[in-house]
Amino acid sequence: QPQTFNRNRLMIQLITAAAIVAALVLGLSVFFKVDKITVTGADVYRPWTIQEASGIKQGDNLLTFSRARANAQLRAALPYVEKSRIGIKLPDTVIIYIEELEVAYAAKCSNGIWWLITSEGRVVEQIDDVRAESYTQIEGITLDNPVVNESAVALEDSPQGIDPSQATEETQVVTVTNAQRLSAALTILQALENNGIVGEAASVNVTNLNAIVLWYGTRFQVNLGDISNVDVKIAWMNTAIGQLSEYDRGILDVSFTSWEDEVGFTPFVG
């Protein structure tokens, strides 16, 4: 038999549900507030700096504050923060886990000032000439008005060479932009990182994209040729250096043009 509608019973159920929800909200607002904020993994920045950048404050609701917003604010405000993660520990603690940038590379801007950038092209900070000597230097490009935490942009030179309007069927105008040179340099730096070679390269010169030159410390001038198969070329370079003695110095050719299937080595004279 169909049950008769009991209006009073429904009202009681609604009031009970509302009371439970209110109790939960009250409990969240009263009992689960942020009281402690701890930071782990930070060396460049002080814990207080990271806490301020995250926007998390004592008294915030522990269970409802936006972790996504806090992470975004950390990376936007602090260039050396590469990754961040935020956890909570009941009843009152927020834990901010930080992974800082391990390596950066130096490049000059148009006024001759050095800037650090990552292998992804993100600008980190401005540095002086002395500090620049401690980093792998990118040669062959100039940065255009670098801004911290934004992508680096290469300053384009005035067009040179053959006037396109004067070109004939017998001539070909080849234009290589500095943006392409910067992209090639970043690809090489990523290949160094992929092969576990961080901090060993003194410079990468991408002035000529068909004859890219990398200096491994002061011992080896490494001729990479063009940008093709650069991960393989860097791996072969690393293997070859490992097989040479600590006294060897010279030119390593990993362009695979003069030597198709091997690394060429020419000792320095004198």
PDB file of N, CA, C and O in Angstrom, residues 202-266:
ATOM      1  N   ALA A 202      81.618  25.325 -20.171  1.00  0.00           N
ATOM      2  CA  ALA A 202      81.953  26.723 -19.904  1.00  0.00           C
ATOM      3  C   ALA A 202      81.132  27.657 -20.772  1.00  0.00           C
ATOM      4  O   ALA A 202      80.735  28.739 -20.331  1.00  0.00           O
ATOM      5  N   SER A 203      80.880  27.245 -22.018  1.00  0.00           N
ATOM      6  CA  SER A 203      80.124  28.108 -22.919  1.00  0.00           C
ATOM      7  C   SER A 203      79.525  27.292 -24.053  1.00  0.00           C
ATOM      8  O   SER A 203      80.004  26.190 -24.374  1.00  0.00           O
ATOM      9  N   VAL A 204      78.473  27.851 -24.641  1.00  0.00           N
ATOM     10  CA  VAL A 204      77.851  27.295 -25.845  1.00  0.00           C
ATOM     11  C   VAL A 204      77.717  28.447 -26.828  1.00  0.00           C
ATOM     12  O   VAL A 204      77.063  29.451 -26.529  1.00  0.00           O
ATOM     13  N   ASN A 205      78.341  28.300 -28.003  1.00  0.00           N
ATOM     14  CA  ASN A 205      78.327  29.374 -28.999  1.00  0.00           C
ATOM     15  C   ASN A 205      77.462  28.950 -30.172  1.00  0.00           C
ATOM     16  O   ASN A 205      77.775  27.994 -30.884  1.00  0.00           O
ATOM     17  N   VAL A 206      76.353  29.680 -30.366  1.00  0.00           N
ATOM     18  CA  VAL A 206      75.400  29.344 -31.429  1.00  0.00           C
ATOM     19  C   VAL A 206      75.390  30.412 -32.521  1.00  0.00           C
ATOM     20  O   VAL A 206      74.392  30.583 -33.215  1.00  0.00           O
ATOM     21  N   THR A 207      76.489  31.127 -32.654  1.00  0.00           N
ATOM     22  CA  THR A 207      76.565  32.157 -33.701  1.00  0.00           C
ATOM     23  C   THR A 207      76.291  31.554 -35.075  1.00  0.00           C
ATOM     24  O   THR A 207      75.528  32.101 -35.875  1.00  0.00           O
ATOM     25  N   ASN A 208      76.916  30.412 -35.357  1.00  0.00           N
ATOM     26  CA  ASN A 208      76.701  29.693 -36.607  1.00  0.00           C
ATOM     27  C   ASN A 208      75.991  28.385 -36.286  1.00  0.00           C
ATOM     28  O   ASN A 208      76.581  27.489 -35.686  1.00  0.00           O
ATOM     29  N   LEU A 209      74.737  28.259 -36.692  1.00  0.00           N
ATOM     30  CA  LEU A 209      73.957  27.072 -36.343  1.00  0.00           C
ATOM     31  C   LEU A 209      74.380  25.835 -37.117  1.00  0.00           C
ATOM     32  O   LEU A 209      73.884  24.740 -36.844  1.00  0.00           O
ATOM     33  N   ASN A 210      75.291  25.986 -38.066  1.00  0.00           N
ATOM     34  CA  ASN A 210      75.854  24.822 -38.740  1.00  0.00           C
ATOM     35  C   ASN A 210      77.216  24.441 -38.161  1.00  0.00           C
ATOM     36  O   ASN A 210      77.790  23.434 -38.569  1.00  0.00           O
ATOM     37  N   ALA A 211      77.710  25.251 -37.258  1.00  0.00           N
ATOM     38  CA  ALA A 211      79.016  24.987 -36.636  1.00  0.00           C
ATOM     39  C   ALA A 211      78.968  25.433 -35.180  1.00  0.00           C
ATOM     40  O   ALA A 211      79.694  26.339 -34.764  1.00  0.00           O
ATOM     41  N   ILE A 212      78.114  24.787 -34.403  1.00  0.00           N
ATOM     42  CA  ILE A 212      77.943  25.126 -32.992  1.00  0.00           C
ATOM     43  C   ILE A 212      79.155  24.619 -32.206  1.00  0.00           C
ATOM     44  O   ILE A 212      79.604  23.488 -32.400  1.00  0.00           O
ATOM     45  N   VAL A 213      79.660  25.464 -31.330  1.00  0.00           N
ATOM     46  CA  VAL A 213      80.852  25.115 -30.551  1.00  0.00           C
ATOM     47  C   VAL A 213      80.522  25.155 -29.064  1.00  0.00           C
ATOM     48  O   VAL A 213      79.947  26.131 -28.570  1.00  0.00           O
ATOM     49  N   LEU A 214      80.894  24.106 -28.371  1.00  0.00           N
ATOM     50  CA  LEU A 214      80.735  24.015 -26.915  1.00  0.00           C
ATOM     51  C   LEU A 214      82.117  23.855 -26.306  1.00  0.00           C
ATOM     52  O   LEU A 214      82.929  23.064 -26.798  1.00  0.00           O
ATOM     53  N   TRP A 215      82.380  24.609 -25.261  1.00  0.00           N
ATOM     54  CA  TRP A 215      83.634  24.433 -24.519  1.00  0.00           C
ATOM     55  C   TRP A 215      83.357  23.660 -23.245  1.00  0.00           C
ATOM     56  O   TRP A 215      82.534  24.067 -22.418  1.00  0.00           O
ATOM     57  N   TYR A 216      84.054  22.533 -23.094  1.00  0.00           N
ATOM     58  CA  TYR A 216      83.946  21.713 -21.887  1.00  0.00           C
ATOM     59  C   TYR A 216      85.088  22.127 -20.976  1.00  0.00           C
ATOM     60  O   TYR A 216      86.235  21.706 -21.157  1.00  0.00           O
ATOM     61  N   GLY A 217      84.765  23.003 -20.011  1.00  0.00           N
ATOM     62  CA  GLY A 217      85.806  23.591 -19.188  1.00  0.00           C
ATOM     63  C   GLY A 217      86.786  24.346 -20.073  1.00  0.00           C
ATOM     64  O   GLY A 217      86.397  25.020 -21.026  1.00  0.00           O
ATOM     65  N   THR A 218      88.068  24.192 -19.778  1.00  0.00           N
ATOM     66  CA  THR A 218      89.099  24.766 -20.654  1.00  0.00           C
ATOM     67  C   THR A 218      89.863  23.668 -21.382  1.00  0.00           C
ATOM     68  O   THR A 218      90.826  23.953 -22.102  1.00  0.00           O
ATOM     69  N   ARG A 219      89.420  22.429 -21.247  1.00  0.00           N
ATOM     70  CA  ARG A 219      90.163  21.293 -21.806  1.00  0.00           C
ATOM     71  C   ARG A 219      89.760  20.963 -23.230  1.00  0.00           C
ATOM     72  O   ARG A 219      90.615  20.609 -24.051  1.00  0.00           O
ATOM     73  N   PHE A 220      88.468  21.065 -23.535  1.00  0.00           N
ATOM     74  CA  PHE A 220      88.002  20.574 -24.819  1.00  0.00           C
ATOM     75  C   PHE A 220      87.120  21.593 -25.541  1.00  0.00           C
ATOM     76  O   PHE A 220      86.171  22.129 -24.953  1.00  0.00           O
ATOM     77  N   GLN A 221      87.473  21.839 -26.793  1.00  0.00           N
ATOM     78  CA  GLN A 221      86.572  22.542 -27.691  1.00  0.00           C
ATOM     79  C   GLN A 221      85.777  21.471 -28.421  1.00  0.00           C
ATOM     80  O   GLN A 221      86.340  20.627 -29.124  1.00  0.00           O
ATOM     81  N   VAL A 222      84.467  21.490 -28.249  1.00  0.00           N
ATOM     82  CA  VAL A 222      83.617  20.439 -28.807  1.00  0.00           C
ATOM     83  C   VAL A 222      82.851  21.008 -29.999  1.00  0.00           C
ATOM     84  O   VAL A 222      82.038  21.926 -29.845  1.00  0.00           O
ATOM     85  N   ASN A 223      83.106  20.460 -31.180  1.00  0.00           N
ATOM     86  CA  ASN A 223      82.396  20.884 -32.394  1.00  0.00           C
ATOM     87  C   ASN A 223      81.163  20.004 -32.571  1.00  0.00           C
ATOM     88  O   ASN A 223      81.275  18.796 -32.824  1.00  0.00           O
ATOM     89  N   LEU A 224      79.998  20.633 -32.420  1.00  0.00           N
ATOM     90  CA  LEU A 224      78.734  19.889 -32.488  1.00  0.00           C
ATOM     91  C   LEU A 224      78.141  19.848 -33.889  1.00  0.00           C
ATOM     92  O   LEU A 224      77.202  19.087 -34.131  1.00  0.00           O
ATOM     93  N   GLY A 225      78.641  20.677 -34.790  1.00  0.00           N
ATOM     94  CA  GLY A 225      77.988  20.774 -36.095  1.00  0.00           C
ATOM     95  C   GLY A 225      76.671  21.503 -35.958  1.00  0.00           C
ATOM     96  O   GLY A 225      76.588  22.542 -35.294  1.00  0.00           O
ATOM     97  N   ASP A 226      75.601  20.957 -36.535  1.00  0.00           N
ATOM     98  CA  ASP A 226      74.285  21.588 -36.397  1.00  0.00           C
ATOM     99  C   ASP A 226      73.559  21.010 -35.189  1.00  0.00           C
ATOM    100  O   ASP A 226      74.119  20.224 -34.416  1.00  0.00           O
ATOM    101  N   ILE A 227      72.293  21.383 -35.039  1.00  0.00           N
ATOM    102  CA  ILE A 227      71.526  21.011 -33.848  1.00  0.00           C
ATOM    103  C   ILE A 227      70.945  19.604 -33.924  1.00  0.00           C
ATOM    104  O   ILE A 227      70.419  19.092 -32.932  1.00  0.00           O
ATOM    105  N   SER A 228      71.064  18.948 -35.060  1.00  0.00           N
ATOM    106  CA  SER A 228      70.446  17.627 -35.225  1.00  0.00           C
ATOM    107  C   SER A 228      71.090  16.602 -34.288  1.00  0.00           C
ATOM    108  O   SER A 228      72.301  16.610 -34.054  1.00  0.00           O
ATOM    109  N   ASN A 229      70.243  15.708 -33.752  1.00  0.00           N
ATOM    110  CA  ASN A 229      70.708  14.607 -32.887  1.00  0.00           C
ATOM    111  C   ASN A 229      71.607  15.082 -31.757  1.00  0.00           C
ATOM    112  O   ASN A 229      72.579  14.408 -31.388  1.00  0.00           O
ATOM    113  N   VAL A 230      71.281  16.233 -31.189  1.00  0.00           N
ATOM    114  CA  VAL A 230      72.186  16.821 -30.209  1.00  0.00           C
ATOM    115  C   VAL A 230      72.294  15.974 -28.942  1.00  0.00           C
ATOM    116  O   VAL A 230      73.361  15.908 -28.321  1.00  0.00           O
ATOM    117  N   ASP A 231      71.216  15.284 -28.546  1.00  0.00           N
ATOM    118  CA  ASP A 231      71.290  14.419 -27.362  1.00  0.00           C
ATOM    119  C   ASP A 231      72.322  13.308 -27.585  1.00  0.00           C
ATOM    120  O   ASP A 231      73.096  12.980 -26.682  1.00  0.00           O
ATOM    121  N   VAL A 232      72.311  12.732 -28.773  1.00  0.00           N
ATOM    122  CA  VAL A 232      73.262  11.672 -29.099  1.00  0.00           C
ATOM    123  C   VAL A 232      74.684  12.235 -29.133  1.00  0.00           C
ATOM    124  O   VAL A 232      75.626  11.615 -28.618  1.00  0.00           O
ATOM    125  N   LYS A 233      74.850  13.408 -29.712  1.00  0.00           N
ATOM    126  CA  LYS A 233      76.174  14.024 -29.800  1.00  0.00           C
ATOM    127  C   LYS A 233      76.742  14.308 -28.413  1.00  0.00           C
ATOM    128  O   LYS A 233      77.923  14.061 -28.142  1.00  0.00           O
ATOM    129  N   ILE A 234      75.891  14.830 -27.512  1.00  0.00           N
ATOM    130  CA  ILE A 234      76.356  15.124 -26.154  1.00  0.00           C
ATOM    131  C   ILE A 234      76.712  13.831 -25.427  1.00  0.00           C
ATOM    132  O   ILE A 234      77.700  13.763 -24.674  1.00  0.00           O
ATOM    133  N   ALA A 235      75.928  12.779 -25.639  1.00  0.00           N
ATOM    134  CA  ALA A 235      76.221  11.494 -25.005  1.00  0.00           C
ATOM    135  C   ALA A 235      77.561  10.942 -25.499  1.00  0.00           C
ATOM    136  O   ALA A 235      78.371  10.444 -24.699  1.00  0.00           O
ATOM    137  N   TRP A 236      77.824  11.038 -26.804  1.00  0.00           N
ATOM    138  CA  TRP A 236      79.102  10.577 -27.353  1.00  0.00           C
ATOM    139  C   TRP A 236      80.246  11.432 -26.817  1.00  0.00           C
ATOM    140  O   TRP A 236      81.333  10.923 -26.528  1.00  0.00           O
ATOM    141  N   MET A 237      80.036  12.727 -26.721  1.00  0.00           N
ATOM    142  CA  MET A 237      81.041  13.613 -26.152  1.00  0.00           C
ATOM    143  C   MET A 237      81.402  13.182 -24.735  1.00  0.00           C
ATOM    144  O   MET A 237      82.584  13.084 -24.375  1.00  0.00           O
ATOM    145  N   ASN A 238      80.385  12.922 -23.938  1.00  0.00           N
ATOM    146  CA  ASN A 238      80.598  12.541 -22.545  1.00  0.00           C
ATOM    147  C   ASN A 238      81.381  11.232 -22.452  1.00  0.00           C
ATOM    148  O   ASN A 238      82.292  11.082 -21.629  1.00  0.00           O
ATOM    149  N   THR A 239      81.019  10.278 -23.306  1.00  0.00           N
ATOM    150  CA  THR A 239      81.717   8.987 -23.312  1.00  0.00           C
ATOM    151  C   THR A 239      83.176   9.160 -23.709  1.00  0.00           C
ATOM    152  O   THR A 239      84.085   8.576 -23.094  1.00  0.00           O
ATOM    153  N   ALA A 240      83.407   9.985 -24.742  1.00  0.00           N
ATOM    154  CA  ALA A 240      84.774  10.195 -25.213  1.00  0.00           C
ATOM    155  C   ALA A 240      85.636  10.858 -24.151  1.00  0.00           C
ATOM    156  O   ALA A 240      86.792  10.465 -23.927  1.00  0.00           O
ATOM    157  N   ILE A 241      85.094  11.858 -23.472  1.00  0.00           N
ATOM    158  CA  ILE A 241      85.862  12.543 -22.427  1.00  0.00           C
ATOM    159  C   ILE A 241      86.200  11.583 -21.297  1.00  0.00           C
ATOM    160  O   ILE A 241      87.296  11.619 -20.726  1.00  0.00           O
ATOM    161  N   GLY A 242      85.264  10.688 -20.987  1.00  0.00           N
ATOM    162  CA  GLY A 242      85.512   9.704 -19.941  1.00  0.00           C
ATOM    163  C   GLY A 242      86.625   8.731 -20.287  1.00  0.00           C
ATOM    164  O   GLY A 242      87.260   8.155 -19.397  1.00  0.00           O
ATOM    165  N   GLN A 243      86.880   8.527 -21.579  1.00  0.00           N
ATOM    166  CA  GLN A 243      87.923   7.596 -22.019  1.00  0.00           C
ATOM    167  C   GLN A 243      89.282   8.269 -22.176  1.00  0.00           C
ATOM    168  O   GLN A 243      90.299   7.579 -22.306  1.00  0.00           O
ATOM    169  N   LEU A 244      89.308   9.593 -22.189  1.00  0.00           N
ATOM    170  CA  LEU A 244      90.571  10.318 -22.301  1.00  0.00           C
ATOM    171  C   LEU A 244      91.191  10.518 -20.925  1.00  0.00           C
ATOM    172  O   LEU A 244      90.503  10.467 -19.900  1.00  0.00           O
ATOM    173  N   SER A 245      92.485  10.755 -20.896  1.00  0.00           N
ATOM    174  CA  SER A 245      93.159  10.980 -19.618  1.00  0.00           C
ATOM    175  C   SER A 245      92.913  12.409 -19.146  1.00  0.00           C
ATOM    176  O   SER A 245      92.499  13.275 -19.923  1.00  0.00           O
ATOM    177  N   GLU A 246      93.185  12.631 -17.878  1.00  0.00           N
ATOM    178  CA  GLU A 246      92.958  13.964 -17.322  1.00  0.00           C
ATOM    179  C   GLU A 246      93.932  14.998 -17.868  1.00  0.00           C
ATOM    180  O   GLU A 246      93.743  16.203 -17.675  1.00  0.00           O
ATOM    181  N   TYR A 247      94.955  14.544 -18.567  1.00  0.00           N
ATOM    182  CA  TYR A 247      95.939  15.464 -19.142  1.00  0.00           C
ATOM    183  C   TYR A 247      95.620  15.814 -20.595  1.00  0.00           C
ATOM    184  O   TYR A 247      96.253  16.698 -21.166  1.00  0.00           O
ATOM    185  N   ASP A 248      94.677  15.099 -21.207  1.00  0.00           N
ATOM    186  CA  ASP A 248      94.349  15.352 -22.605  1.00  0.00           C
ATOM    187  C   ASP A 248      93.609  16.671 -22.765  1.00  0.00           C
ATOM    188  O   ASP A 248      92.711  17.002 -21.966  1.00  0.00           O
ATOM    189  N   ARG A 249      93.964  17.395 -23.809  1.00  0.00           N
ATOM    190  CA  ARG A 249      93.296  18.640 -24.151  1.00  0.00           C
ATOM    191  C   ARG A 249      93.286  18.755 -25.665  1.00  0.00           C
ATOM    192  O   ARG A 249      94.288  18.440 -26.314  1.00  0.00           O
ATOM    193  N   GLY A 250      92.142  19.218 -26.203  1.00  0.00           N
ATOM    194  CA  GLY A 250      92.103  19.325 -27.649  1.00  0.00           C
ATOM    195  C   GLY A 250      90.709  19.565 -28.170  1.00  0.00           C
ATOM    196  O   GLY A 250      89.815  20.012 -27.434  1.00  0.00           O
ATOM    197  N   ILE A 251      90.533  19.247 -29.448  1.00  0.00           N
ATOM    198  CA  ILE A 251      89.259  19.470 -30.133  1.00  0.00           C
ATOM    199  C   ILE A 251      88.545  18.139 -30.310  1.00  0.00           C
ATOM    200  O   ILE A 251      89.103  17.194 -30.886  1.00  0.00           O
ATOM    201  N   LEU A 252      87.326  18.073 -29.797  1.00  0.00           N
ATOM    202  CA  LEU A 252      86.477  16.902 -30.007  1.00  0.00           C
ATOM    203  C   LEU A 252      85.467  17.237 -31.107  1.00  0.00           C
ATOM    204  O   LEU A 252      84.783  18.257 -31.033  1.00  0.00           O
ATOM    205  N   ASP A 253      85.384  16.369 -32.102  1.00  0.00           N
ATOM    206  CA  ASP A 253      84.433  16.579 -33.193  1.00  0.00           C
ATOM    207  C   ASP A 253      83.334  15.526 -33.100  1.00  0.00           C
ATOM    208  O   ASP A 253      83.567  14.348 -33.342  1.00  0.00           O
ATOM    209  N   VAL A 254      82.143  15.965 -32.681  1.00  0.00           N
ATOM    210  CA  VAL A 254      80.994  15.056 -32.615  1.00  0.00           C
ATOM    211  C   VAL A 254      79.918  15.484 -33.606  1.00  0.00           C
ATOM    212  O   VAL A 254      78.743  15.194 -33.425  1.00  0.00           O
ATOM    213  N   SER A 255      80.364  16.165 -34.659  1.00  0.00           N
ATOM    214  CA  SER A 255      79.408  16.624 -35.676  1.00  0.00           C
ATOM    215  C   SER A 255      78.965  15.487 -36.591  1.00  0.00           C
ATOM    216  O   SER A 255      77.961  15.602 -37.300  1.00  0.00           O
ATOM    217  N   PHE A 256      79.741  14.385 -36.594  1.00  0.00           N
ATOM    218  CA  PHE A 256      79.483  13.230 -37.456  1.00  0.00           C
ATOM    219  C   PHE A 256      79.480  13.623 -38.928  1.00  0.00           C
ATOM    220  O   PHE A 256      78.705  13.098 -39.725  1.00  0.00           O
ATOM    221  N   THR A 257      80.364  14.551 -39.265  1.00  0.00           N
ATOM    222  CA  THR A 257      80.542  14.926 -40.668  1.00  0.00           C
ATOM    223  C   THR A 257      81.895  14.426 -41.149  1.00  0.00           C
ATOM    224  O   THR A 257      81.982  13.664 -42.115  1.00  0.00           O
ATOM    225  N   SER A 258      82.964  14.844 -40.486  1.00  0.00           N
ATOM    226  CA  SER A 258      84.293  14.334 -40.840  1.00  0.00           C
ATOM    227  C   SER A 258      84.438  12.868 -40.460  1.00  0.00           C
ATOM    228  O   SER A 258      85.029  12.067 -41.179  1.00  0.00           O
ATOM    229  N   TRP A 259      83.923  12.513 -39.294  1.00  0.00           N
ATOM    230  CA  TRP A 259      83.895  11.126 -38.832  1.00  0.00           C
ATOM    231  C   TRP A 259      82.440  10.732 -38.635  1.00  0.00           C
ATOM    232  O   TRP A 259      81.766  11.196 -37.713  1.00  0.00           O
ATOM    233  N   GLU A 260      81.947   9.847 -39.498  1.00  0.00           N
ATOM    234  CA  GLU A 260      80.512   9.548 -39.496  1.00  0.00           C
ATOM    235  C   GLU A 260      80.080   8.720 -38.294  1.00  0.00           C
ATOM    236  O   GLU A 260      78.980   8.884 -37.791  1.00  0.00           O
ATOM    237  N   ASP A 261      80.923   7.814 -37.850  1.00  0.00           N
ATOM    238  CA  ASP A 261      80.520   6.879 -36.794  1.00  0.00           C
ATOM    239  C   ASP A 261      81.429   6.921 -35.577  1.00  0.00           C
ATOM    240  O   ASP A 261      81.442   5.997 -34.772  1.00  0.00           O
ATOM    241  N   GLU A 262      82.179   7.991 -35.431  1.00  0.00           N
ATOM    242  CA  GLU A 262      83.069   8.070 -34.276  1.00  0.00           C
ATOM    243  C   GLU A 262      83.346   9.526 -33.932  1.00  0.00           C
ATOM    244  O   GLU A 262      83.040  10.429 -34.688  1.00  0.00           O
ATOM    245  N   VAL A 263      83.914   9.706 -32.754  1.00  0.00           N
ATOM    246  CA  VAL A 263      84.279  11.039 -32.287  1.00  0.00           C
ATOM    247  C   VAL A 263      85.721  11.319 -32.670  1.00  0.00           C
ATOM    248  O   VAL A 263      86.625  10.518 -32.382  1.00  0.00           O
ATOM    249  N   GLY A 264      85.949  12.456 -33.330  1.00  0.00           N
ATOM    250  CA  GLY A 264      87.308  12.819 -33.686  1.00  0.00           C
ATOM    251  C   GLY A 264      87.969  13.608 -32.569  1.00  0.00           C
ATOM    252  O   GLY A 264      87.320  14.427 -31.907  1.00  0.00           O
ATOM    253  N   PHE A 265      89.265  13.349 -32.348  1.00  0.00           N
ATOM    254  CA  PHE A 265      90.001  14.077 -31.316  1.00  0.00           C
ATOM    255  C   PHE A 265      91.310  14.572 -31.893  1.00  0.00           C
ATOM    256  O   PHE A 265      92.128  13.798 -32.401  1.00  0.00           O
ATOM    257  N   THR A 266      91.508  15.883 -31.796  1.00  0.00           N
ATOM    258  CA  THR A 266      92.747  16.526 -32.259  1.00  0.00           C
ATOM    259  C   THR A 266      93.361  17.266 -31.083  1.00  0.00           C
ATOM    260  O   THR A 266      92.802  18.261 -30.615  1.00  0.00           O
TER     261      THR A 266
END
